[in-house]
PDB file of C-alpha atoms and ligand atoms in Angstrom:
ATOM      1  CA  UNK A   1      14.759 269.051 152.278  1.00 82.00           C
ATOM      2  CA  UNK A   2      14.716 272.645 153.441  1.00 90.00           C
ATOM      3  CA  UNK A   3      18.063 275.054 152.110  1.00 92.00           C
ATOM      4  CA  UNK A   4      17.818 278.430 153.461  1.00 92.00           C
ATOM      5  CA  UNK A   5      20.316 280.129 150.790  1.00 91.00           C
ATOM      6  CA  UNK A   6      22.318 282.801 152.894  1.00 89.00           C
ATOM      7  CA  UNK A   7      22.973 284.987 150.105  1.00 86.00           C
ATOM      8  CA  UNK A   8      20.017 286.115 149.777  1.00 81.00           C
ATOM      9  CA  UNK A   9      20.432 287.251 153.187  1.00 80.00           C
ATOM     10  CA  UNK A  10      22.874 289.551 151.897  1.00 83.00           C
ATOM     11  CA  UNK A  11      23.677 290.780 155.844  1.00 90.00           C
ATOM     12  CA  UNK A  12      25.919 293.372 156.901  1.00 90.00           C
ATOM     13  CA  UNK A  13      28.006 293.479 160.504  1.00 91.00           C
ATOM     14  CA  UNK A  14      25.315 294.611 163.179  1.00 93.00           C
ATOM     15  CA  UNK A  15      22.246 293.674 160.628  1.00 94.00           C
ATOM     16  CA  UNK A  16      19.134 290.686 161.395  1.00 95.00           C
ATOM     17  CA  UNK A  17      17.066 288.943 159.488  1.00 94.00           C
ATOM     18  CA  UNK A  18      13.719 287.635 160.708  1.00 95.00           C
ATOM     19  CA  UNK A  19      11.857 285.838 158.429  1.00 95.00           C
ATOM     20  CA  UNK A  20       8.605 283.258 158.744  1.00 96.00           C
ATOM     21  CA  UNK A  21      10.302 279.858 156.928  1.00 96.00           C
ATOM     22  CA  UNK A  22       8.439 276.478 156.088  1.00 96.00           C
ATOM     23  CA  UNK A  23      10.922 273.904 157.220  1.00 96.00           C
ATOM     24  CA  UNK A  24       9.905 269.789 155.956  1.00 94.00           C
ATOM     25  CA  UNK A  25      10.799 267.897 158.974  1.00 93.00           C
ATOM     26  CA  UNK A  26      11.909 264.246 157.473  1.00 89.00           C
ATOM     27  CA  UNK A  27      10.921 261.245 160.038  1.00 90.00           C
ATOM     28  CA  UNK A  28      13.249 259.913 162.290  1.00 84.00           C
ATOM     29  CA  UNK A  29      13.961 256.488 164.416  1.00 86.00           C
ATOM     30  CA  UNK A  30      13.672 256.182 168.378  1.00 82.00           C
ATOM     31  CA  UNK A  31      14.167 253.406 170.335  1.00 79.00           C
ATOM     32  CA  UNK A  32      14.326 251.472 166.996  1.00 84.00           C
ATOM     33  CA  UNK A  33      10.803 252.514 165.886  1.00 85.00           C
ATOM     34  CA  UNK A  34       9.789 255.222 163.477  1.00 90.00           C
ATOM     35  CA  UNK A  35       8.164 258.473 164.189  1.00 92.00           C
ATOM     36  CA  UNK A  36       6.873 260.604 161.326  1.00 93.00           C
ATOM     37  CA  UNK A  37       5.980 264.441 162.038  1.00 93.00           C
ATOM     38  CA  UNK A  38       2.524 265.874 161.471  1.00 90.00           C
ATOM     39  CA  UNK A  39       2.465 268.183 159.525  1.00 89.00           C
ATOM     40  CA  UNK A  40       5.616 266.883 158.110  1.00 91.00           C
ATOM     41  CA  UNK A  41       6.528 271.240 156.965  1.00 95.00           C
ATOM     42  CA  UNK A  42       5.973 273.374 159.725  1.00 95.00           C
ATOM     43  CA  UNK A  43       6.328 277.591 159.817  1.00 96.00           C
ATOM     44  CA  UNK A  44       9.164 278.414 161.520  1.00 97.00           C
ATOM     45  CA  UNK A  45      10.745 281.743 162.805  1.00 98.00           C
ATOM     46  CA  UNK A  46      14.186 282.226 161.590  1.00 97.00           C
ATOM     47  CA  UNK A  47      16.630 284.728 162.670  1.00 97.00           C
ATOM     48  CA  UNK A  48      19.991 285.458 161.276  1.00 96.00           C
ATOM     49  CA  UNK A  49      22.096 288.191 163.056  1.00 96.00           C
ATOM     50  CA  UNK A  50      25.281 289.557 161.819  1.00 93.00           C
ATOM     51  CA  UNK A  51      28.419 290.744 163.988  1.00 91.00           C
ATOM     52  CA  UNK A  52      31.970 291.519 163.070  1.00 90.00           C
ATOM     53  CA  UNK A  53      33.125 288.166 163.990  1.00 92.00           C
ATOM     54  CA  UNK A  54      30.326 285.660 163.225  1.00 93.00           C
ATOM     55  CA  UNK A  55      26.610 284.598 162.386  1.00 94.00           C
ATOM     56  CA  UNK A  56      24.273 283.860 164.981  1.00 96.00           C
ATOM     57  CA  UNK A  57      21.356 281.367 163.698  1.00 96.00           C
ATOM     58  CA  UNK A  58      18.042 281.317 165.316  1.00 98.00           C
ATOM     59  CA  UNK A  59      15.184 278.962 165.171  1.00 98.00           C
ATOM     60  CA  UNK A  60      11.925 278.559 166.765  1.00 98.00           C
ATOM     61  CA  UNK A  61       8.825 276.282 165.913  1.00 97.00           C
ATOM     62  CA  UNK A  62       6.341 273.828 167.376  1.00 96.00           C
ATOM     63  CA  UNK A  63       5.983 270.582 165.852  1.00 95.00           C
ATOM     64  CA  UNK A  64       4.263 267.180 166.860  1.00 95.00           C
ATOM     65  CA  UNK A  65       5.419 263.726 165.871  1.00 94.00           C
ATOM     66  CA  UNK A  66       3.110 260.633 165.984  1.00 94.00           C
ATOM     67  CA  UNK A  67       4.543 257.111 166.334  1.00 94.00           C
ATOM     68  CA  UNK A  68       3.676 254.203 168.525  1.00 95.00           C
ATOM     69  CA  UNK A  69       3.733 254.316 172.185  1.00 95.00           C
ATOM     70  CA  UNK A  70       7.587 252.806 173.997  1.00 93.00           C
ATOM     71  CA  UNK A  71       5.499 250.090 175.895  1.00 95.00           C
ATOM     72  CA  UNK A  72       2.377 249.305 174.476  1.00 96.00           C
ATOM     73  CA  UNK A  73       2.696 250.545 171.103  1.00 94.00           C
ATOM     74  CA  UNK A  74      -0.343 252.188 170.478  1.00 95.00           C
ATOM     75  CA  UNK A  75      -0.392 255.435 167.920  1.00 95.00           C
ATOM     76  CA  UNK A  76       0.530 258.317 169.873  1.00 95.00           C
ATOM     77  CA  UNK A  77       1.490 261.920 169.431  1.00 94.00           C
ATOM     78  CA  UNK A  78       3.635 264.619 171.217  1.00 93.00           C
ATOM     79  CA  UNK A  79       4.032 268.039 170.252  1.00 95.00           C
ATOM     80  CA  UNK A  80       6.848 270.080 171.620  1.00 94.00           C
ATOM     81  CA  UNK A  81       8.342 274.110 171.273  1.00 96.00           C
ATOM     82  CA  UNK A  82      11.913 274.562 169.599  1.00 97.00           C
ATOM     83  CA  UNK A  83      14.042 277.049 170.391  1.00 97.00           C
ATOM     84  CA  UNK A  84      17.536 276.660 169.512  1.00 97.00           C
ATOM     85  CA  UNK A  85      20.607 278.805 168.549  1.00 96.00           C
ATOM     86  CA  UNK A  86      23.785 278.188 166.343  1.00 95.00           C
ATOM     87  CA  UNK A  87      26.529 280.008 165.605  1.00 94.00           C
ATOM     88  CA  UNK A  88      29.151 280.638 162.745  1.00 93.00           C
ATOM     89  CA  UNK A  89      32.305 281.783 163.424  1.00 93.00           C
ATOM     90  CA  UNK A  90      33.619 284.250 160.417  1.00 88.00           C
ATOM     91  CA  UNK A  91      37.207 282.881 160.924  1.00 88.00           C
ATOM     92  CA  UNK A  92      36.618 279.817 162.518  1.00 87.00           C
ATOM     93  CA  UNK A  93      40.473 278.844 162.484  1.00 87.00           C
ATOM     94  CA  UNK A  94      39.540 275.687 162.888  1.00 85.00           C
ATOM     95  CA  UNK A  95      37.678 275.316 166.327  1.00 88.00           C
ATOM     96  CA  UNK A  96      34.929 273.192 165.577  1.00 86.00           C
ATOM     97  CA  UNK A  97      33.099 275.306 168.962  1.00 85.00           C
ATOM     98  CA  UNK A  98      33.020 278.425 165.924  1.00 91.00           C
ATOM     99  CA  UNK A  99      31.296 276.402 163.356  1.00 91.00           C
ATOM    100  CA  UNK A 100      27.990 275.183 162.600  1.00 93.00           C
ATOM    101  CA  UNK A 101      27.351 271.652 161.371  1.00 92.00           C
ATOM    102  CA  UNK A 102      24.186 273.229 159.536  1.00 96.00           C
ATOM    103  CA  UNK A 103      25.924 276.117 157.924  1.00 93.00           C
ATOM    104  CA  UNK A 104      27.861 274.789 154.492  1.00 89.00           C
ATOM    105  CA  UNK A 105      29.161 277.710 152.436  1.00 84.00           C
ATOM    106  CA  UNK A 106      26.343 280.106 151.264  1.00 87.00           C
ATOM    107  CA  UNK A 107      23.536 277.218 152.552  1.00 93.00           C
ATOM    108  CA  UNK A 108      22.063 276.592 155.629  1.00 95.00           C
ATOM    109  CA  UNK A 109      20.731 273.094 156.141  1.00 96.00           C
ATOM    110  CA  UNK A 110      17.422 274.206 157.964  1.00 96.00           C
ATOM    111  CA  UNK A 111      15.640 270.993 157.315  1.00 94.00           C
ATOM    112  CA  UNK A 112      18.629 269.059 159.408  1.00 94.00           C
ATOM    113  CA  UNK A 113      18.835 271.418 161.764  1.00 96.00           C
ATOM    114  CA  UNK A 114      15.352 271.173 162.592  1.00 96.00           C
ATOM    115  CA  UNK A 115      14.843 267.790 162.606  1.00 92.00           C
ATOM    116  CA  UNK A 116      18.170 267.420 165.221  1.00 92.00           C
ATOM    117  CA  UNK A 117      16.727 270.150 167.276  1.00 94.00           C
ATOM    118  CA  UNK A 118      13.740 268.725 167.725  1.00 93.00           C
ATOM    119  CA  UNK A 119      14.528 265.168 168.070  1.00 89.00           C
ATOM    120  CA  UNK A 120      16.535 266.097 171.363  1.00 90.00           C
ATOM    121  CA  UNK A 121      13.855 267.851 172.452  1.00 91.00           C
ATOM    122  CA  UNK A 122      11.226 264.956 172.482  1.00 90.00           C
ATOM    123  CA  UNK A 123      11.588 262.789 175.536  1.00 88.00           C
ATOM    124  CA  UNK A 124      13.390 259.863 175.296  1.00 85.00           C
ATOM    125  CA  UNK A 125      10.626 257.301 175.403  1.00 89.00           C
ATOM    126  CA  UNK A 126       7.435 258.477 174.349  1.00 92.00           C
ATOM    127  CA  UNK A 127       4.570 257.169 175.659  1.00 94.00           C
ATOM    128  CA  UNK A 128       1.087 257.486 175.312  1.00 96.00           C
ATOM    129  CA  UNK A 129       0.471 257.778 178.911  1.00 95.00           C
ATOM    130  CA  UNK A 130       2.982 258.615 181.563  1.00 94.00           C
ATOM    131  CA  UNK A 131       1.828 255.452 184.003  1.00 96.00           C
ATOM    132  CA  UNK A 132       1.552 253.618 180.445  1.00 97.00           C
ATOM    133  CA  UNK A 133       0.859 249.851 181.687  1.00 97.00           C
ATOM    134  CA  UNK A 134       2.512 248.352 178.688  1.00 97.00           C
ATOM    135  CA  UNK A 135       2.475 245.137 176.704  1.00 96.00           C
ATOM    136  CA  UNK A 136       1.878 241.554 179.368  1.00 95.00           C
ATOM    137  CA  UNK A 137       5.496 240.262 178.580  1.00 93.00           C
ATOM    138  CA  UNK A 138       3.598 236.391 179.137  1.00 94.00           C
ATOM    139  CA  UNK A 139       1.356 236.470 176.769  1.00 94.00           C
ATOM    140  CA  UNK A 140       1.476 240.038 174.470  1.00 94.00           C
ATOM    141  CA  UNK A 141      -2.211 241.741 175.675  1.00 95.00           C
ATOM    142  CA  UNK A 142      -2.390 245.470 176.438  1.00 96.00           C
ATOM    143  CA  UNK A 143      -2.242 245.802 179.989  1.00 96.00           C
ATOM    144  CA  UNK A 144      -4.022 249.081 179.832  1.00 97.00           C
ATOM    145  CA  UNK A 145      -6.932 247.351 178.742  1.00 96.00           C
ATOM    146  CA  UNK A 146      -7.138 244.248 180.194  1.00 94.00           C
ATOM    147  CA  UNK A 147      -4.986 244.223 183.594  1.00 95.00           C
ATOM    148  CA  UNK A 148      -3.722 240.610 184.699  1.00 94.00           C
ATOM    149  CA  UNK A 149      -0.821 238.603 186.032  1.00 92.00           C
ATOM    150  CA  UNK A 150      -0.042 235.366 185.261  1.00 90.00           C
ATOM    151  CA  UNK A 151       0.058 235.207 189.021  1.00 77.00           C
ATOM    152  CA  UNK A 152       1.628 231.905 190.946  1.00 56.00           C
ATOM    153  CA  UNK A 153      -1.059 229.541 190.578  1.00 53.00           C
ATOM    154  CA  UNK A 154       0.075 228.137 187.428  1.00 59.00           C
ATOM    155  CA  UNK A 155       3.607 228.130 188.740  1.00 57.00           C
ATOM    156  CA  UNK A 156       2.549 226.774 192.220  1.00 58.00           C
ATOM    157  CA  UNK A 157       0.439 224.249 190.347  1.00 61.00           C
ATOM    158  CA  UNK A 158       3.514 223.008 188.813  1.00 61.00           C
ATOM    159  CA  UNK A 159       5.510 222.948 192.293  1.00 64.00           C
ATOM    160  CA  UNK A 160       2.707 221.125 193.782  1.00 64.00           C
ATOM    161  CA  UNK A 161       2.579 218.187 190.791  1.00 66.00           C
ATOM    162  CA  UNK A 162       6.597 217.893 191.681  1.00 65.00           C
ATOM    163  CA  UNK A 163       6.438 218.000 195.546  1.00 67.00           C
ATOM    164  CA  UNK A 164       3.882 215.101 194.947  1.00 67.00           C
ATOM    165  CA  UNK A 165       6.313 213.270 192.298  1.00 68.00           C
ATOM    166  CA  UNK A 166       9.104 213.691 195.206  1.00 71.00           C
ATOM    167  CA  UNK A 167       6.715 212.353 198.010  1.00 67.00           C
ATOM    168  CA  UNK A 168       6.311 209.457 196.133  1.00 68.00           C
ATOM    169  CA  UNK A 169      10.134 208.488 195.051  1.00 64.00           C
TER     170      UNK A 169
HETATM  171 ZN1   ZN B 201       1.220 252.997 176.025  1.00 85.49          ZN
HETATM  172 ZN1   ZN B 202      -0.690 238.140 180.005  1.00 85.49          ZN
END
């Protein structure tokens, strides 16, 4: 886990912060499979701006994840850019809109952050193709590899044995 302590920051009202920060990502669960990031720490840019009446957060990396494809579950990667802003109100007053679910008293949860950023940014079904032909849902083969039906003929075959059973009752 990656805690970016803000004190350090030490920040005054109209003051930023840019600073190069190695984030571990932690792997996370889509469509009930795993995916783990590679390089599991990336570098990432952080800024931390300072106003009167709050804290603006921002973060920027690129990161890929490898995991197996939605349909035919073959290893595949994506890699995708993260850019994404939070904010911390000084006086929130309460309005959950002024407060950052990353940003708990003098820490701020980068490693969380980063892996929620960048989960929403991957697509929601990876795949390792875009016209992916999947898994045969018959019989389990990779339809990339070895296209096939199990057409009608075994059906009809079956239709034909009965229309025969029927002629003959
Ligand atoms: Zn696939
Ligand atoms: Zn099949």
């Amino acid at each position: 886990m990656t805690i970016f302590n803000l004190r350090q920051a030490k920040l005054r009202s109209g003051e930023q912060l840019r600073e190069e920060v190695e984030i571990e990502l932690e792997p996370f669960v889509l469509g009930g499979q795993e995916y783990v990031p590679e390089p599991n720490v990336v570098t990432a840019q952080l800024s931390i701006t300072k106003a009167v009446t709050g804290t603006v957060y921002e973060l920027s990396f690129r990161a890929s994840v490898s995991g197996p494809c939605f349909r035919c579950l073959r290893e595949t990667s994506v890699e995708e850019s993260v850019h994404v802003r939070e904010y911390q109100a000084t006086n929130p007053g309460g309005d959950p809109e002024l407060v950052s679910d990353y940003v708990h008293d003098d820490h701020l949860d980068l490693s969380a952050w980063a892996r929620d950023a960048f989960a929403l940014q991957l697509p929601a079904k990876i795949l390792h193709a875009p016209d992916c032909a999947g898994l045969c849902p018959t019989c389990g083969k990779d339809l990339n590899e070895e296209p096939h039906t199990h057409d009608e003929l075994a059906a009809d075959s079956r239709w034909a044995a009965l229309d025969e059973l029927r002629g003959q009752l």
